[in-house]
XYZ file of C-alpha atoms in Angstrom:
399
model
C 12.078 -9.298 -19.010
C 10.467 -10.011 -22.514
C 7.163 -10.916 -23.140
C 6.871 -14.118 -26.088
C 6.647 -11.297 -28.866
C 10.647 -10.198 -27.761
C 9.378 -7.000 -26.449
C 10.606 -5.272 -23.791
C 8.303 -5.197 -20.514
C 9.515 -1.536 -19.229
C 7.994 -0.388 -23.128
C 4.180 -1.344 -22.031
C 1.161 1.050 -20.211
C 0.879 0.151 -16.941
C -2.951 -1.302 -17.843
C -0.820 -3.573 -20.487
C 1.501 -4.660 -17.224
C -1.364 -5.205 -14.902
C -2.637 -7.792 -17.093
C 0.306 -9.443 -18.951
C 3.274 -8.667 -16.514
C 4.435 -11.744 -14.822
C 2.216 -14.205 -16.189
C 3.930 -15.342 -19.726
C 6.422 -17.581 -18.233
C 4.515 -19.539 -16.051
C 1.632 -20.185 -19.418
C 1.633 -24.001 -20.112
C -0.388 -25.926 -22.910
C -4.251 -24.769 -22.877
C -3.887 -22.739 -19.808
C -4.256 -18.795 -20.337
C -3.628 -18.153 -16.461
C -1.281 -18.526 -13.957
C -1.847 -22.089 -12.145
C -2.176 -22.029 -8.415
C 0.164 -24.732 -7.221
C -0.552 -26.023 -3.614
C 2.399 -28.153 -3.319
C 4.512 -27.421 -0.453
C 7.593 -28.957 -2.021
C 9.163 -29.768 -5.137
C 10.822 -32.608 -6.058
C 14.341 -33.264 -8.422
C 15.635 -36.959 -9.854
C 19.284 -35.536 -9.776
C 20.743 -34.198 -6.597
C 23.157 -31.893 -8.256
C 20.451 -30.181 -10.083
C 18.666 -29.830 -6.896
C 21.578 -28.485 -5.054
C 22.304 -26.259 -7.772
C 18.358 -24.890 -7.409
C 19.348 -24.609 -3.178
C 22.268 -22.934 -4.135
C 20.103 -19.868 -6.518
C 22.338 -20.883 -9.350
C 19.541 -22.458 -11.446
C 15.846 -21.477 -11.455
C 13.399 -23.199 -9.170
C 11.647 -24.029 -6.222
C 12.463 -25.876 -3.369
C 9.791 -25.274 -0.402
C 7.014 -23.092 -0.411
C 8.104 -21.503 2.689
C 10.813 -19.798 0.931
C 9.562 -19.717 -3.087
C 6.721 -20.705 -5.073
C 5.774 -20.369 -9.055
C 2.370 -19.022 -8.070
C 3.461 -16.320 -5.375
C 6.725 -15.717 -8.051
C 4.232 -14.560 -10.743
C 2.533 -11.846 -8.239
C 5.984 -10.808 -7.088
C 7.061 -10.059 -10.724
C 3.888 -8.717 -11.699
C 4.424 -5.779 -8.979
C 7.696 -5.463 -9.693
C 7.198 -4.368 -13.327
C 4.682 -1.975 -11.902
C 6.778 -0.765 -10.131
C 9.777 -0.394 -12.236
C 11.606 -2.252 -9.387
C 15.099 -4.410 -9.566
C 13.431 -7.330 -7.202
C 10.410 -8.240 -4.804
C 9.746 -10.095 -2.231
C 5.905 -11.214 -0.783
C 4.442 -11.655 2.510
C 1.482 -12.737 4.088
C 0.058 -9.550 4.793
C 0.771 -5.741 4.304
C 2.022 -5.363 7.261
C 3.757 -8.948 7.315
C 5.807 -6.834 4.522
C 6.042 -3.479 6.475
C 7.882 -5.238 9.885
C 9.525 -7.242 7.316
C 11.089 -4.771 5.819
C 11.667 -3.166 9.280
C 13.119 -5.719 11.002
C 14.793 -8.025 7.913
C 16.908 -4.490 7.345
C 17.599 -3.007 10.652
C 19.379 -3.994 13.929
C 19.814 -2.880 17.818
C 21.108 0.862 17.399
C 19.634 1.849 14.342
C 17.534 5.193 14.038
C 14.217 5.470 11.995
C 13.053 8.949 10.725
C 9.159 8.812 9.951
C 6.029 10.398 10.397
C 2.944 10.816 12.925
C 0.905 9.766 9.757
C 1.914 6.503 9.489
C -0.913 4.003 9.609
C -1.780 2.833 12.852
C -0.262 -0.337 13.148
C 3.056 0.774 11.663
C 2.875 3.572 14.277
C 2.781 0.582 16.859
C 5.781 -1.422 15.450
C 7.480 2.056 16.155
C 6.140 3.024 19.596
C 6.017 -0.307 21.113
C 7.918 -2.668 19.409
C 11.574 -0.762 18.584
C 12.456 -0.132 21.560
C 12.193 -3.360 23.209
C 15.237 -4.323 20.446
C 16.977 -1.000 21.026
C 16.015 0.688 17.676
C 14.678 4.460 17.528
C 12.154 5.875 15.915
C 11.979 9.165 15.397
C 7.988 10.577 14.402
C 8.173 14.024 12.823
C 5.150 16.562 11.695
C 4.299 14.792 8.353
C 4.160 18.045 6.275
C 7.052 19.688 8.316
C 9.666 18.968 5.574
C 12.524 21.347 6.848
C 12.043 19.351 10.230
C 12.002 15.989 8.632
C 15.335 16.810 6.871
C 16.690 18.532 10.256
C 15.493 14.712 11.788
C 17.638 12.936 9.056
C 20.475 14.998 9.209
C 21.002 14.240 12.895
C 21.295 10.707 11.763
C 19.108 8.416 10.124
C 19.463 4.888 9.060
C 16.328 4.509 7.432
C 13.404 7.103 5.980
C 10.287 5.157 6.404
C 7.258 7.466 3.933
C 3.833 6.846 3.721
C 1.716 9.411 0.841
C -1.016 10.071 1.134
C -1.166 9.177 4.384
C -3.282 7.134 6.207
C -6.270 8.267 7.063
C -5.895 11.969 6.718
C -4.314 12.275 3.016
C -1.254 14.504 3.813
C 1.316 14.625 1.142
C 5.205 13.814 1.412
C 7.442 14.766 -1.071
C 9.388 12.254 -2.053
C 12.029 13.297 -4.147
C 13.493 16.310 -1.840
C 13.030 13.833 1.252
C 14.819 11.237 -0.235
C 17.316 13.714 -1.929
C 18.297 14.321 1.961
C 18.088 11.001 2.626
C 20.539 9.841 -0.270
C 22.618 12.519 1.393
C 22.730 11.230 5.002
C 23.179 8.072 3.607
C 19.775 6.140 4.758
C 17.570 4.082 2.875
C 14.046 5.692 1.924
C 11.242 3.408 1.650
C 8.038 4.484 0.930
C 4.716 3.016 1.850
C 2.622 3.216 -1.842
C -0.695 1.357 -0.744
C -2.927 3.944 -1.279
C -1.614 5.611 -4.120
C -0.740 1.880 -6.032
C 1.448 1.933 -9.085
C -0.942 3.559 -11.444
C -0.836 6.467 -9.432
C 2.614 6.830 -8.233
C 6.111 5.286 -8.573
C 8.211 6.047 -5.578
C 11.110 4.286 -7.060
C 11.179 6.923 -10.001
C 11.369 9.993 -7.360
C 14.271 8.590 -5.370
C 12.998 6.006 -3.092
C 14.869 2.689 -2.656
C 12.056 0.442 -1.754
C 8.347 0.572 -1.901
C 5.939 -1.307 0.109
C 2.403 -2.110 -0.368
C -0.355 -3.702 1.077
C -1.773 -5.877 -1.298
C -4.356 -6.855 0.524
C -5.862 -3.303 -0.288
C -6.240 -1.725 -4.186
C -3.557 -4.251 -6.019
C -6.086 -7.363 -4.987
C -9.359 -4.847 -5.250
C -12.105 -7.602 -3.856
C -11.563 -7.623 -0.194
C -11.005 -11.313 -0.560
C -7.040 -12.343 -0.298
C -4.195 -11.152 2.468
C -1.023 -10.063 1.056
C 1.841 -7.527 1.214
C 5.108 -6.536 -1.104
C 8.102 -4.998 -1.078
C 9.857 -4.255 -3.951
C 13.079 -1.960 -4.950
C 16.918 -2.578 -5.418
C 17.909 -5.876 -5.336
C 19.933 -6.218 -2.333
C 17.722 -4.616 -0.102
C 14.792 -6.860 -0.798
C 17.219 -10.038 -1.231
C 17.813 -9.394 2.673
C 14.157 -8.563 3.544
C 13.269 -11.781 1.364
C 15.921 -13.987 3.384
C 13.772 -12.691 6.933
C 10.596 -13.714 5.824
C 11.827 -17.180 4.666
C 13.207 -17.667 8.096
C 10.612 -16.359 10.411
C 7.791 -17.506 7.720
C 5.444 -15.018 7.069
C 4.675 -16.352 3.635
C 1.983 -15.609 1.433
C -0.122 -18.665 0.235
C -0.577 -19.392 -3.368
C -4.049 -19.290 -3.314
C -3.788 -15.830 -2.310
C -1.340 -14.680 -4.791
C -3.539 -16.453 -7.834
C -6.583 -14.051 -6.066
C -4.176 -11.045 -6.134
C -2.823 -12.094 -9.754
C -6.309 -11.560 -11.367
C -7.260 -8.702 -9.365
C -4.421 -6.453 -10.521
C -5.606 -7.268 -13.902
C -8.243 -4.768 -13.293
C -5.773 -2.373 -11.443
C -5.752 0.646 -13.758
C -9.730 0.508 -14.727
C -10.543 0.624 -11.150
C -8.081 2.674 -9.543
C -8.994 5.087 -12.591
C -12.301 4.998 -11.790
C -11.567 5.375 -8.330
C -10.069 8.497 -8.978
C -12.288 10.310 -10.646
C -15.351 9.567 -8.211
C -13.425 10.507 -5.208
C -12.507 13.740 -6.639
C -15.842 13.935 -7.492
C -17.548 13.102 -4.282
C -14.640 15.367 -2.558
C -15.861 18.848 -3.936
C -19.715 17.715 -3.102
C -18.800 16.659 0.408
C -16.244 20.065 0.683
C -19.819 22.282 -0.049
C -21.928 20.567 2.557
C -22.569 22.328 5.699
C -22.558 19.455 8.069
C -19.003 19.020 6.490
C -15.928 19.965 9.218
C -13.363 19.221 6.354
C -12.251 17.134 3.448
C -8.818 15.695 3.598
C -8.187 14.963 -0.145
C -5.117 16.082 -2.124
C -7.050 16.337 -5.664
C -8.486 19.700 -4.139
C -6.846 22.596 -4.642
C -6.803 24.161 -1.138
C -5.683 20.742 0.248
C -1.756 21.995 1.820
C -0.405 18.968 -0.092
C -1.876 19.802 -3.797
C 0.991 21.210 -4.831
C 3.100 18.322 -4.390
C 0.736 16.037 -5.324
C 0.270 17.086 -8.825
C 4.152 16.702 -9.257
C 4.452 13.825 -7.881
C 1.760 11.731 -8.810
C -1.388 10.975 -11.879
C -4.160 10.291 -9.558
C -4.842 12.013 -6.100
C -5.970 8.024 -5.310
C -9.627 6.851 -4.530
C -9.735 7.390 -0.665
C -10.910 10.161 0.767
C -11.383 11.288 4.294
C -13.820 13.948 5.816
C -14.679 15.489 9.565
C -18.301 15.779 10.016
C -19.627 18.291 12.647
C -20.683 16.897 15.946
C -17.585 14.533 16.421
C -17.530 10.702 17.213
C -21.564 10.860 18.084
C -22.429 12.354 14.392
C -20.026 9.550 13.090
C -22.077 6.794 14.906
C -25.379 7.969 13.837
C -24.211 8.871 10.008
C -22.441 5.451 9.151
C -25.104 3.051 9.970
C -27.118 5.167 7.358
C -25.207 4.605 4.301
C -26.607 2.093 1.909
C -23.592 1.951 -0.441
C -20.508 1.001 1.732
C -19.410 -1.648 4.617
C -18.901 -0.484 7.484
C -15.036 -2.919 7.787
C -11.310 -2.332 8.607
C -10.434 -2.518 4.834
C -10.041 -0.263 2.141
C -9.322 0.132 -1.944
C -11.690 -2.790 -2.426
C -14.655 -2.499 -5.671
C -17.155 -1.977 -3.229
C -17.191 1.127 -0.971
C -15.880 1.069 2.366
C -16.409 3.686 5.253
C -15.476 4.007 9.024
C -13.601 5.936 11.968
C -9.887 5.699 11.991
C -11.118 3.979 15.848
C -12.420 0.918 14.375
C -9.812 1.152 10.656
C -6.454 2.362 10.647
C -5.844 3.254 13.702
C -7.552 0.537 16.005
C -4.804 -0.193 17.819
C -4.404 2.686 19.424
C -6.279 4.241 22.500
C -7.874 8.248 22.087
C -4.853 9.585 23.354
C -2.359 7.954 21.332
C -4.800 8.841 18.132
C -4.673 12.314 19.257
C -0.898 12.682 19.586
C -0.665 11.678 15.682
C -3.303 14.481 15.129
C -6.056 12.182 14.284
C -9.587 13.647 14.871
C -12.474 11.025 16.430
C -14.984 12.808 14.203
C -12.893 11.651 10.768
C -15.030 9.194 8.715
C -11.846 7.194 6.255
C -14.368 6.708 3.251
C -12.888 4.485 -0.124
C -14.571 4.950 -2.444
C -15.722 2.122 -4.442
C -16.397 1.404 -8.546
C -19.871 2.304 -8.282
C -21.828 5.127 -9.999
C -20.585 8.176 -8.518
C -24.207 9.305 -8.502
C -25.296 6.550 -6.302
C -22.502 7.740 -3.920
C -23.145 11.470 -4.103
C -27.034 10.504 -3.818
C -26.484 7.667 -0.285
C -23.549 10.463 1.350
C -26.222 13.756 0.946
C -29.302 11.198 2.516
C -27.018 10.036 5.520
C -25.849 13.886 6.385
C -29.169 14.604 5.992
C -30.369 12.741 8.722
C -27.783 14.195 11.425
């Protein structure tokens, strides 16, 4: 695509795209941003122009079930970020995660993943595959040579998520997909928490990335969304299962997640660097288990991290002596963050993987995917990092 100035989208910085990409062809007259439009249907005076539209052989819109100019201009936006051939919305992430799932796979088919998947992609997997006859197959997240032992047993699809959620492993993308490729699955990769500014799965071998938008692209805990972008025929048949079952995202919510990504790289940059930050104090504390946080150099994934990505991402999660008990009596002490199931929003967010990512799931089930009930999941807002150091050292304090 080429902005009004003839240049060449795929030439701009990604804080350039976050702004700009998407937006130019939709700008009218006086307005400078991308209009929401509520209609649910548009209209046409000639009927072959309109079939033509129905038919994809001419731009346009038809019903906002299936397309609208609004959700289009988030859809492109990502994709650009992403370096992607096409993409496709939904009305949540994981709207877009089953999506993707389900709009791509059929009775028979066999999934190679991971235990660190978050939680509720862990239940499409456990509970909801086999009732259609589809496998999924959860390996040791960091247990490459066993991933690629999985894959080469068979594997229709390689479903990623890095860093994972909540405890920040690391996959590596390009020699997982490399076996992949070589099987001859499809890789997707679940990109939420590292976004596009820090990581672009597409570039390391990945055929389709997924996000939840709902999370860092929107930033302001205020609009539902997911994406899924990659090559064009895989998300041309994901797109053609959400128009029929109709898990659509609003335009409302796409004009909220439109001029939050135009912040994207300032606060995911910010992010960033006060995680790291707040990662090395909380690593030092003695009331401190662990720190799961691939910007640290002992983290097992650190390695891979630093090849694969430019930002080790702004979440963070840590295992505070005393298990759940100590995470019940710390939380409610923290001035500085919500205590809510969200994450990658402006404002800091902290809580249990029992109550966040992994709510779905009973004690045992968390256990099985090796998730601790003394981990606090803590995302780390765009506040002074001194505020955050200051409110984390007063809560431990008090345990």
């Amino acid at each position: 695509m080429e902005d009004r100035h003839g240049k060449d989208d795929r030439e701009h910085g990604r804080g350039t795209l976050a702004v700009w990409g998407g937006e130019t062809p939709l700008k009218g007259g006086a307005a400078t941003q991308v209009p929401v439009v509520h209609s649910v249907a548009f209209g046409y005076g000639d009927v072959e122009e309109w079939l033509d539209v129905a038919l994809g052989k001419r731009a346009g819109h038809i019903y906002g079930r299936n397309t609208n100019p609004t959700v289009a201009a988030f859809e492109e936006k990502i994709r650009l970020l992403e370096g992607a051939e096409a993409a496709t919305s939904f009305s949540t992430g994981m709207g877009a995660i089953s999506g993707l799932l389900f709009g791509l796979l059929s009775s028979g088919a066999r999934v190679v993943s991971l235990k660190d998947t978050y939680g509720g992609t862990s239940k499409v997997f456990l509970e909801f595959f086999p009732r259609v006859g589809m496998e999924a197959v959860l390996c040791d997240t960091t247990d490459f040579g066993a991933i690629e032992a999985e894959i080469a047993r068979g594997c229709d699809l390689l479903y990623l998520e890095t860093p994972t959620n909540p405890t920040m492993k690391v996959v590596d993308i390009a020699r997982l997909a490399g076996a992949a490729k070589k099987a001859g699955a499809v890789v997707a990769v679940d990109n939420t928490f590292a976004t596009p500014i820090n990581q672009n799965p597409l570039a390391l071998g990945a055929d389709l990335v997924v996000h939840s938008a709902t999370k860092y692209l929107g930033g302001h805990a205020d609009a539902l969304g997911g994406v899924v972008c990659g090559r064009a025929d895989l998300v041309h048949r994901i797109y053609h299962y959400r128009e029929i079952t109709g898990a659509t995202l609003h335009p409302m919510s796409a004009y909220l997640l439109l001029r939050g990504m135009k912040t994207l790289e300032l606060r995911v940059s910010r992010q960033n660097e006060s995680a790291l930050a707040l990662a090395h104090f909380l690593q030092g504390h003695p009331k401190v288990e662990k720190v799961f946080y691939p910007g640290l150099p002992e983290h097992p994934g650190h390695d891979v991290a630093c090849r694969q990505m430019r930002g080790f991402s702004g979440m963070l999660s840590f295992l505070v002596r005393g298990g759940f008990d100590a995470v019940k009596r710390l939380l409610p002490n923290l001035r500085y963050a919500h205590l809510a199931a969200n994450l990658g929003a402006v404002e800091t967010i902290a809580g249990p993987p029992a109550t966040t990512s992994h709510v779905e799931c009973t004690v045992e089930e968390r256990a099985a995917l090796g998730i601790p009930e003394g981990l606090i999941r803590y995302s780390v807002g765009i506040e002074n990092v001194s505020d955050l150091r200051n409110d984390l050292e007063e809560a431990l304090a008090k345990l």
